[in-house]
Amino acid sequence: MDNYMLALLQICDSSLPTGSFSHSFGLETYIQEGIVHNKESFLKWMKVYIQEQLVYTDGLACRLTYEILENERLEDIWELDQKLIAQIFAHESREGSKKIGERFLTLGNQLYQSLALSTYIKRINDSKSNGHPAIAFAMIAHCLNIPKSTAVLSYLFSTVTSLVQNAVRGIPLGQTEGQLIIKEAISMIMNSWQVIEKLTEEDFGITPPGLEISQMKHERLHIRIFMS
């Protein structure tokens, strides 16, 4: 077994204390509007989220970060950090990504110290960078010598399982239904990973307007169980 395997399982665990369980990134808006209300409707929503937003923003950013680290060009990561945050229009989702990213970085640096992680944390503390989970995940994966393709695929899977757990709480769904959704999502994740492998920097930032609007509308919901 590869030495990194157990560490990879740890950083992909949905119980990792990053705060992602508090954010639906617009899903709760669809739930309250009755658009997402069961397993089938959630799968439709998640397909769009994975194939559009996750592929062209977070997933691609994870791959680009890893490649930047391979070429030892940290300055390019700080630019990517700015682009990631700038393209999140909804205030709640923007702040949520920053908080999750910062917590992920802090935890990662406590577990696996690296110059990239500590430098990123210092830049956040100095208000020079924002923090983002896709960048944090890639940094930790690179530190652990996890292959790039495995890192990107694992990040996609980790993000999807977190969303499914939030859907189980928010819709609500049964725990078994949640696991069935993850099983059905595996083919979407694999296809999306293959797409990400072929993308260029020019493809970065494509996001469906419906998801962005739902994220902006979320802060005006009267009753909320999620922070975004």
PDB file of C-alpha atoms in Angstrom:
ATOM      1  CA  MET A   1       0.000   0.000   0.000  1.00  0.00           C
ATOM      2  CA  ASP A   2       1.222   3.510  -0.789  1.00  0.00           C
ATOM      3  CA  ASN A   3       2.427   5.404   2.279  1.00  0.00           C
ATOM      4  CA  TYR A   4       0.099   8.335   1.616  1.00  0.00           C
ATOM      5  CA  MET A   5      -3.132   6.298   1.484  1.00  0.00           C
ATOM      6  CA  LEU A   6      -4.191   6.554   5.135  1.00  0.00           C
ATOM      7  CA  ALA A   7      -3.295  10.249   5.283  1.00  0.00           C
ATOM      8  CA  LEU A   8      -5.398  10.804   2.146  1.00  0.00           C
ATOM      9  CA  LEU A   9      -8.348   9.040   3.750  1.00  0.00           C
ATOM     10  CA  GLN A  10      -7.987  11.322   6.761  1.00  0.00           C
ATOM     11  CA  ILE A  11      -8.062  14.596   4.817  1.00  0.00           C
ATOM     12  CA  CYS A  12     -11.037  13.346   2.755  1.00  0.00           C
ATOM     13  CA  ASP A  13     -13.031  12.398   5.855  1.00  0.00           C
ATOM     14  CA  SER A  14     -16.278  14.391   6.090  1.00  0.00           C
ATOM     15  CA  SER A  15     -15.733  14.639   9.862  1.00  0.00           C
ATOM     16  CA  LEU A  16     -12.590  16.744   9.342  1.00  0.00           C
ATOM     17  CA  PRO A  17     -13.260  19.946  11.359  1.00  0.00           C
ATOM     18  CA  THR A  18     -13.175  22.490   8.530  1.00  0.00           C
ATOM     19  CA  GLY A  19     -16.714  23.811   8.992  1.00  0.00           C
ATOM     20  CA  SER A  20     -17.970  22.556   5.622  1.00  0.00           C
ATOM     21  CA  PHE A  21     -20.987  20.977   7.355  1.00  0.00           C
ATOM     22  CA  SER A  22     -22.318  24.511   7.951  1.00  0.00           C
ATOM     23  CA  HIS A  23     -22.448  25.507   4.274  1.00  0.00           C
ATOM     24  CA  SER A  24     -24.826  24.383   1.518  1.00  0.00           C
ATOM     25  CA  PHE A  25     -23.526  26.875  -1.106  1.00  0.00           C
ATOM     26  CA  GLY A  26     -27.021  27.658  -2.360  1.00  0.00           C
ATOM     27  CA  LEU A  27     -28.561  24.200  -1.983  1.00  0.00           C
ATOM     28  CA  GLU A  28     -30.751  25.336   0.920  1.00  0.00           C
ATOM     29  CA  THR A  29     -32.388  27.950  -1.329  1.00  0.00           C
ATOM     30  CA  TYR A  30     -33.427  25.234  -3.776  1.00  0.00           C
ATOM     31  CA  ILE A  31     -34.736  23.137  -0.870  1.00  0.00           C
ATOM     32  CA  GLN A  32     -36.886  25.953   0.533  1.00  0.00           C
ATOM     33  CA  GLU A  33     -38.228  26.785  -2.928  1.00  0.00           C
ATOM     34  CA  GLY A  34     -39.299  23.150  -3.314  1.00  0.00           C
ATOM     35  CA  ILE A  35     -37.057  22.515  -6.307  1.00  0.00           C
ATOM     36  CA  VAL A  36     -34.884  20.035  -4.409  1.00  0.00           C
ATOM     37  CA  HIS A  37     -37.044  17.819  -2.210  1.00  0.00           C
ATOM     38  CA  ASN A  38     -35.947  14.196  -2.607  1.00  0.00           C
ATOM     39  CA  LYS A  39     -33.138  11.952  -3.812  1.00  0.00           C
ATOM     40  CA  GLU A  40     -33.935  12.373  -7.510  1.00  0.00           C
ATOM     41  CA  SER A  41     -34.198  16.172  -7.448  1.00  0.00           C
ATOM     42  CA  PHE A  42     -31.007  16.453  -5.400  1.00  0.00           C
ATOM     43  CA  LEU A  43     -29.143  14.292  -7.918  1.00  0.00           C
ATOM     44  CA  LYS A  44     -30.236  16.674 -10.691  1.00  0.00           C
ATOM     45  CA  TRP A  45     -28.985  19.657  -8.680  1.00  0.00           C
ATOM     46  CA  MET A  46     -25.732  17.927  -7.801  1.00  0.00           C
ATOM     47  CA  LYS A  47     -25.068  16.959 -11.420  1.00  0.00           C
ATOM     48  CA  VAL A  48     -25.117  20.637 -12.410  1.00  0.00           C
ATOM     49  CA  TYR A  49     -22.993  21.610  -9.401  1.00  0.00           C
ATOM     50  CA  ILE A  50     -20.362  18.963 -10.141  1.00  0.00           C
ATOM     51  CA  GLN A  51     -20.189  19.328 -13.909  1.00  0.00           C
ATOM     52  CA  GLU A  52     -20.201  23.114 -13.938  1.00  0.00           C
ATOM     53  CA  GLN A  53     -19.120  24.891 -10.754  1.00  0.00           C
ATOM     54  CA  LEU A  54     -16.965  22.155  -9.247  1.00  0.00           C
ATOM     55  CA  VAL A  55     -15.191  21.308 -12.498  1.00  0.00           C
ATOM     56  CA  TYR A  56     -14.410  24.820 -13.721  1.00  0.00           C
ATOM     57  CA  THR A  57     -13.591  26.466 -10.385  1.00  0.00           C
ATOM     58  CA  ASP A  58     -12.588  24.335  -7.396  1.00  0.00           C
ATOM     59  CA  GLY A  59     -11.566  21.204  -9.284  1.00  0.00           C
ATOM     60  CA  LEU A  60      -9.505  23.057 -11.864  1.00  0.00           C
ATOM     61  CA  ALA A  61      -7.996  25.254  -9.132  1.00  0.00           C
ATOM     62  CA  CYS A  62      -6.889  22.143  -7.237  1.00  0.00           C
ATOM     63  CA  ARG A  63      -5.103  20.822 -10.336  1.00  0.00           C
ATOM     64  CA  LEU A  64      -3.536  24.186 -11.174  1.00  0.00           C
ATOM     65  CA  THR A  65      -2.288  24.625  -7.606  1.00  0.00           C
ATOM     66  CA  TYR A  66      -0.601  21.233  -7.675  1.00  0.00           C
ATOM     67  CA  GLU A  67       1.102  22.050 -10.974  1.00  0.00           C
ATOM     68  CA  ILE A  68       2.255  25.427  -9.656  1.00  0.00           C
ATOM     69  CA  LEU A  69       3.792  23.709  -6.624  1.00  0.00           C
ATOM     70  CA  GLU A  70       5.576  21.247  -8.907  1.00  0.00           C
ATOM     71  CA  ASN A  71       7.123  24.213 -10.725  1.00  0.00           C
ATOM     72  CA  GLU A  72       7.857  26.073  -7.449  1.00  0.00           C
ATOM     73  CA  ARG A  73       5.980  29.240  -8.446  1.00  0.00           C
ATOM     74  CA  LEU A  74       4.196  30.211  -5.238  1.00  0.00           C
ATOM     75  CA  GLU A  75       3.411  33.703  -6.534  1.00  0.00           C
ATOM     76  CA  ASP A  76       1.052  32.143  -9.068  1.00  0.00           C
ATOM     77  CA  ILE A  77      -0.894  30.538  -6.217  1.00  0.00           C
ATOM     78  CA  TRP A  78      -1.527  33.917  -4.602  1.00  0.00           C
ATOM     79  CA  GLU A  79      -2.934  35.145  -7.914  1.00  0.00           C
ATOM     80  CA  LEU A  80      -5.144  32.049  -8.183  1.00  0.00           C
ATOM     81  CA  ASP A  81      -6.368  32.649  -4.633  1.00  0.00           C
ATOM     82  CA  GLN A  82      -7.525  36.139  -5.640  1.00  0.00           C
ATOM     83  CA  LYS A  83      -9.274  34.826  -8.753  1.00  0.00           C
ATOM     84  CA  LEU A  84     -11.092  32.111  -6.811  1.00  0.00           C
ATOM     85  CA  ILE A  85     -12.528  34.544  -4.297  1.00  0.00           C
ATOM     86  CA  ALA A  86     -13.280  37.274  -6.850  1.00  0.00           C
ATOM     87  CA  GLN A  87     -15.498  34.986  -8.927  1.00  0.00           C
ATOM     88  CA  ILE A  88     -17.734  34.096  -5.938  1.00  0.00           C
ATOM     89  CA  PHE A  89     -20.409  36.802  -6.143  1.00  0.00           C
ATOM     90  CA  ALA A  90     -22.513  35.751  -3.126  1.00  0.00           C
ATOM     91  CA  HIS A  91     -21.175  37.196   0.132  1.00  0.00           C
ATOM     92  CA  GLU A  92     -22.081  34.146   2.258  1.00  0.00           C
ATOM     93  CA  SER A  93     -20.485  31.667  -0.127  1.00  0.00           C
ATOM     94  CA  ARG A  94     -17.409  33.855  -0.502  1.00  0.00           C
ATOM     95  CA  GLU A  95     -16.912  34.130   3.257  1.00  0.00           C
ATOM     96  CA  GLY A  96     -17.722  30.439   3.686  1.00  0.00           C
ATOM     97  CA  SER A  97     -15.025  29.410   1.216  1.00  0.00           C
ATOM     98  CA  LYS A  98     -12.503  31.640   2.977  1.00  0.00           C
ATOM     99  CA  LYS A  99     -13.325  30.226   6.424  1.00  0.00           C
ATOM    100  CA  ILE A 100     -13.250  26.603   5.273  1.00  0.00           C
ATOM    101  CA  GLY A 101      -9.990  27.241   3.440  1.00  0.00           C
ATOM    102  CA  GLU A 102      -8.354  28.871   6.442  1.00  0.00           C
ATOM    103  CA  ARG A 103      -9.426  26.065   8.795  1.00  0.00           C
ATOM    104  CA  PHE A 104      -8.239  23.441   6.341  1.00  0.00           C
ATOM    105  CA  LEU A 105      -4.869  25.177   6.034  1.00  0.00           C
ATOM    106  CA  THR A 106      -4.435  25.532   9.791  1.00  0.00           C
ATOM    107  CA  LEU A 107      -5.309  21.894  10.414  1.00  0.00           C
ATOM    108  CA  GLY A 108      -3.136  20.742   7.515  1.00  0.00           C
ATOM    109  CA  ASN A 109      -0.154  22.674   8.804  1.00  0.00           C
ATOM    110  CA  GLN A 110      -0.606  21.197  12.279  1.00  0.00           C
ATOM    111  CA  LEU A 111      -0.641  17.693  10.809  1.00  0.00           C
ATOM    112  CA  TYR A 112       1.882  18.080   7.976  1.00  0.00           C
ATOM    113  CA  GLN A 113       4.124  21.122   8.242  1.00  0.00           C
ATOM    114  CA  SER A 114       5.233  22.589   4.928  1.00  0.00           C
ATOM    115  CA  LEU A 115       6.618  25.903   3.706  1.00  0.00           C
ATOM    116  CA  ALA A 116       3.730  26.391   1.281  1.00  0.00           C
ATOM    117  CA  LEU A 117       1.093  25.884   3.982  1.00  0.00           C
ATOM    118  CA  SER A 118       2.794  28.121   6.549  1.00  0.00           C
ATOM    119  CA  THR A 119       3.414  30.839   3.943  1.00  0.00           C
ATOM    120  CA  TYR A 120      -0.228  30.765   2.845  1.00  0.00           C
ATOM    121  CA  ILE A 121      -1.421  31.007   6.457  1.00  0.00           C
ATOM    122  CA  LYS A 122       0.871  33.978   7.097  1.00  0.00           C
ATOM    123  CA  ARG A 123      -0.433  35.736   3.993  1.00  0.00           C
ATOM    124  CA  ILE A 124      -4.009  35.226   5.197  1.00  0.00           C
ATOM    125  CA  ASN A 125      -3.132  36.591   8.643  1.00  0.00           C
ATOM    126  CA  ASP A 126      -1.489  39.592   6.948  1.00  0.00           C
ATOM    127  CA  SER A 127      -4.619  40.112   4.763  1.00  0.00           C
ATOM    128  CA  LYS A 128      -2.603  39.466   1.603  1.00  0.00           C
ATOM    129  CA  SER A 129      -4.497  36.286   0.653  1.00  0.00           C
ATOM    130  CA  ASN A 130      -7.957  34.898   1.355  1.00  0.00           C
ATOM    131  CA  GLY A 131      -7.746  31.140   1.761  1.00  0.00           C
ATOM    132  CA  HIS A 132      -9.590  28.512  -0.267  1.00  0.00           C
ATOM    133  CA  PRO A 133     -10.144  24.778   0.353  1.00  0.00           C
ATOM    134  CA  ALA A 134      -9.138  23.739  -3.189  1.00  0.00           C
ATOM    135  CA  ILE A 135      -5.733  25.361  -2.782  1.00  0.00           C
ATOM    136  CA  ALA A 136      -5.349  24.015   0.755  1.00  0.00           C
ATOM    137  CA  PHE A 137      -6.176  20.468  -0.350  1.00  0.00           C
ATOM    138  CA  ALA A 138      -3.682  20.603  -3.232  1.00  0.00           C
ATOM    139  CA  MET A 139      -0.965  21.926  -0.921  1.00  0.00           C
ATOM    140  CA  ILE A 140      -1.507  19.130   1.592  1.00  0.00           C
ATOM    141  CA  ALA A 141      -1.638  16.511  -1.173  1.00  0.00           C
ATOM    142  CA  HIS A 142       1.597  17.805  -2.690  1.00  0.00           C
ATOM    143  CA  CYS A 143       3.251  17.784   0.739  1.00  0.00           C
ATOM    144  CA  LEU A 144       2.245  14.120   1.161  1.00  0.00           C
ATOM    145  CA  ASN A 145       3.516  13.209  -2.338  1.00  0.00           C
ATOM    146  CA  ILE A 146       0.039  12.181  -3.413  1.00  0.00           C
ATOM    147  CA  PRO A 147      -0.042  11.980  -7.234  1.00  0.00           C
ATOM    148  CA  LYS A 148      -1.741  14.943  -8.898  1.00  0.00           C
ATOM    149  CA  SER A 149      -4.506  12.945 -10.557  1.00  0.00           C
ATOM    150  CA  THR A 150      -5.292  11.154  -7.291  1.00  0.00           C
ATOM    151  CA  ALA A 151      -5.340  14.468  -5.435  1.00  0.00           C
ATOM    152  CA  VAL A 152      -7.822  16.085  -7.822  1.00  0.00           C
ATOM    153  CA  LEU A 153     -10.086  13.036  -7.899  1.00  0.00           C
ATOM    154  CA  SER A 154     -10.013  12.819  -4.101  1.00  0.00           C
ATOM    155  CA  TYR A 155     -10.863  16.506  -3.754  1.00  0.00           C
ATOM    156  CA  LEU A 156     -13.897  16.074  -5.994  1.00  0.00           C
ATOM    157  CA  PHE A 157     -15.049  13.045  -3.997  1.00  0.00           C
ATOM    158  CA  SER A 158     -14.512  14.821  -0.680  1.00  0.00           C
ATOM    159  CA  THR A 159     -16.535  17.845  -1.818  1.00  0.00           C
ATOM    160  CA  VAL A 160     -19.391  15.686  -3.087  1.00  0.00           C
ATOM    161  CA  THR A 161     -19.620  13.597   0.091  1.00  0.00           C
ATOM    162  CA  SER A 162     -19.765  16.797   2.144  1.00  0.00           C
ATOM    163  CA  LEU A 163     -22.622  18.131  -0.009  1.00  0.00           C
ATOM    164  CA  VAL A 164     -24.480  14.836   0.287  1.00  0.00           C
ATOM    165  CA  GLN A 165     -24.207  14.873   4.078  1.00  0.00           C
ATOM    166  CA  ASN A 166     -25.626  18.397   4.099  1.00  0.00           C
ATOM    167  CA  ALA A 167     -28.464  17.291   1.806  1.00  0.00           C
ATOM    168  CA  VAL A 168     -29.254  14.432   4.192  1.00  0.00           C
ATOM    169  CA  ARG A 169     -29.712  17.001   6.958  1.00  0.00           C
ATOM    170  CA  GLY A 170     -31.365  19.713   4.890  1.00  0.00           C
ATOM    171  CA  ILE A 171     -33.956  17.952   2.708  1.00  0.00           C
ATOM    172  CA  PRO A 172     -33.949  15.632   4.801  1.00  0.00           C
ATOM    173  CA  LEU A 173     -32.955  12.225   3.445  1.00  0.00           C
ATOM    174  CA  GLY A 174     -32.140   8.911   5.083  1.00  0.00           C
ATOM    175  CA  GLN A 175     -28.530   7.963   5.667  1.00  0.00           C
ATOM    176  CA  THR A 176     -28.897   4.985   3.325  1.00  0.00           C
ATOM    177  CA  GLU A 177     -30.284   7.273   0.612  1.00  0.00           C
ATOM    178  CA  GLY A 178     -27.237   9.458   1.100  1.00  0.00           C
ATOM    179  CA  GLN A 179     -24.914   6.528   0.489  1.00  0.00           C
ATOM    180  CA  LEU A 180     -26.883   5.524  -2.608  1.00  0.00           C
ATOM    181  CA  ILE A 181     -26.490   9.079  -3.924  1.00  0.00           C
ATOM    182  CA  ILE A 182     -22.724   8.927  -3.404  1.00  0.00           C
ATOM    183  CA  LYS A 183     -22.632   5.621  -5.288  1.00  0.00           C
ATOM    184  CA  GLU A 184     -24.563   7.159  -8.206  1.00  0.00           C
ATOM    185  CA  ALA A 185     -22.329  10.243  -8.135  1.00  0.00           C
ATOM    186  CA  ILE A 186     -19.130   8.243  -8.645  1.00  0.00           C
ATOM    187  CA  SER A 187     -19.565   8.160 -12.428  1.00  0.00           C
ATOM    188  CA  MET A 188     -20.156  11.947 -12.434  1.00  0.00           C
ATOM    189  CA  ILE A 189     -17.002  12.443 -10.381  1.00  0.00           C
ATOM    190  CA  MET A 190     -14.922  10.248 -12.693  1.00  0.00           C
ATOM    191  CA  ASN A 191     -16.217  12.027 -15.799  1.00  0.00           C
ATOM    192  CA  SER A 192     -15.597  15.433 -14.235  1.00  0.00           C
ATOM    193  CA  TRP A 193     -12.058  14.444 -13.260  1.00  0.00           C
ATOM    194  CA  GLN A 194     -11.361  13.465 -16.866  1.00  0.00           C
ATOM    195  CA  VAL A 195     -12.677  16.849 -18.038  1.00  0.00           C
ATOM    196  CA  ILE A 196     -10.487  18.713 -15.528  1.00  0.00           C
ATOM    197  CA  GLU A 197      -7.402  16.875 -16.788  1.00  0.00           C
ATOM    198  CA  LYS A 198      -7.920  18.472 -20.227  1.00  0.00           C
ATOM    199  CA  LEU A 199      -8.801  22.032 -19.176  1.00  0.00           C
ATOM    200  CA  THR A 200      -6.530  25.060 -19.450  1.00  0.00           C
ATOM    201  CA  GLU A 201      -6.296  28.203 -17.330  1.00  0.00           C
ATOM    202  CA  GLU A 202      -8.558  29.977 -19.843  1.00  0.00           C
ATOM    203  CA  ASP A 203     -11.418  27.654 -18.825  1.00  0.00           C
ATOM    204  CA  PHE A 204     -11.288  28.769 -15.200  1.00  0.00           C
ATOM    205  CA  GLY A 205     -14.321  30.348 -13.532  1.00  0.00           C
ATOM    206  CA  ILE A 206     -17.353  29.105 -15.484  1.00  0.00           C
ATOM    207  CA  THR A 207     -20.355  29.051 -13.125  1.00  0.00           C
ATOM    208  CA  PRO A 208     -24.074  28.522 -13.926  1.00  0.00           C
ATOM    209  CA  PRO A 209     -26.073  31.696 -13.121  1.00  0.00           C
ATOM    210  CA  GLY A 210     -28.773  29.663 -11.371  1.00  0.00           C
ATOM    211  CA  LEU A 211     -26.314  28.498  -8.722  1.00  0.00           C
ATOM    212  CA  GLU A 212     -24.959  32.012  -8.228  1.00  0.00           C
ATOM    213  CA  ILE A 213     -28.458  33.465  -7.850  1.00  0.00           C
ATOM    214  CA  SER A 214     -29.464  30.791  -5.319  1.00  0.00           C
ATOM    215  CA  GLN A 215     -26.324  31.554  -3.314  1.00  0.00           C
ATOM    216  CA  MET A 216     -27.153  35.266  -3.266  1.00  0.00           C
ATOM    217  CA  LYS A 217     -30.821  34.642  -2.365  1.00  0.00           C
ATOM    218  CA  HIS A 218     -29.829  32.423   0.565  1.00  0.00           C
ATOM    219  CA  GLU A 219     -28.964  35.305   2.887  1.00  0.00           C
ATOM    220  CA  ARG A 220     -32.576  36.530   2.624  1.00  0.00           C
ATOM    221  CA  LEU A 221     -34.188  33.234   3.626  1.00  0.00           C
ATOM    222  CA  HIS A 222     -36.256  33.603   6.804  1.00  0.00           C
ATOM    223  CA  ILE A 223     -35.263  30.235   8.285  1.00  0.00           C
ATOM    224  CA  ARG A 224     -31.844  28.723   7.664  1.00  0.00           C
ATOM    225  CA  ILE A 225     -29.873  25.794   9.025  1.00  0.00           C
ATOM    226  CA  PHE A 226     -26.808  26.545   6.889  1.00  0.00           C
ATOM    227  CA  MET A 227     -24.582  29.621   6.760  1.00  0.00           C
ATOM    228  CA  SER A 228     -24.587  29.718   2.949  1.00  0.00           C
TER     229      SER A 228
END
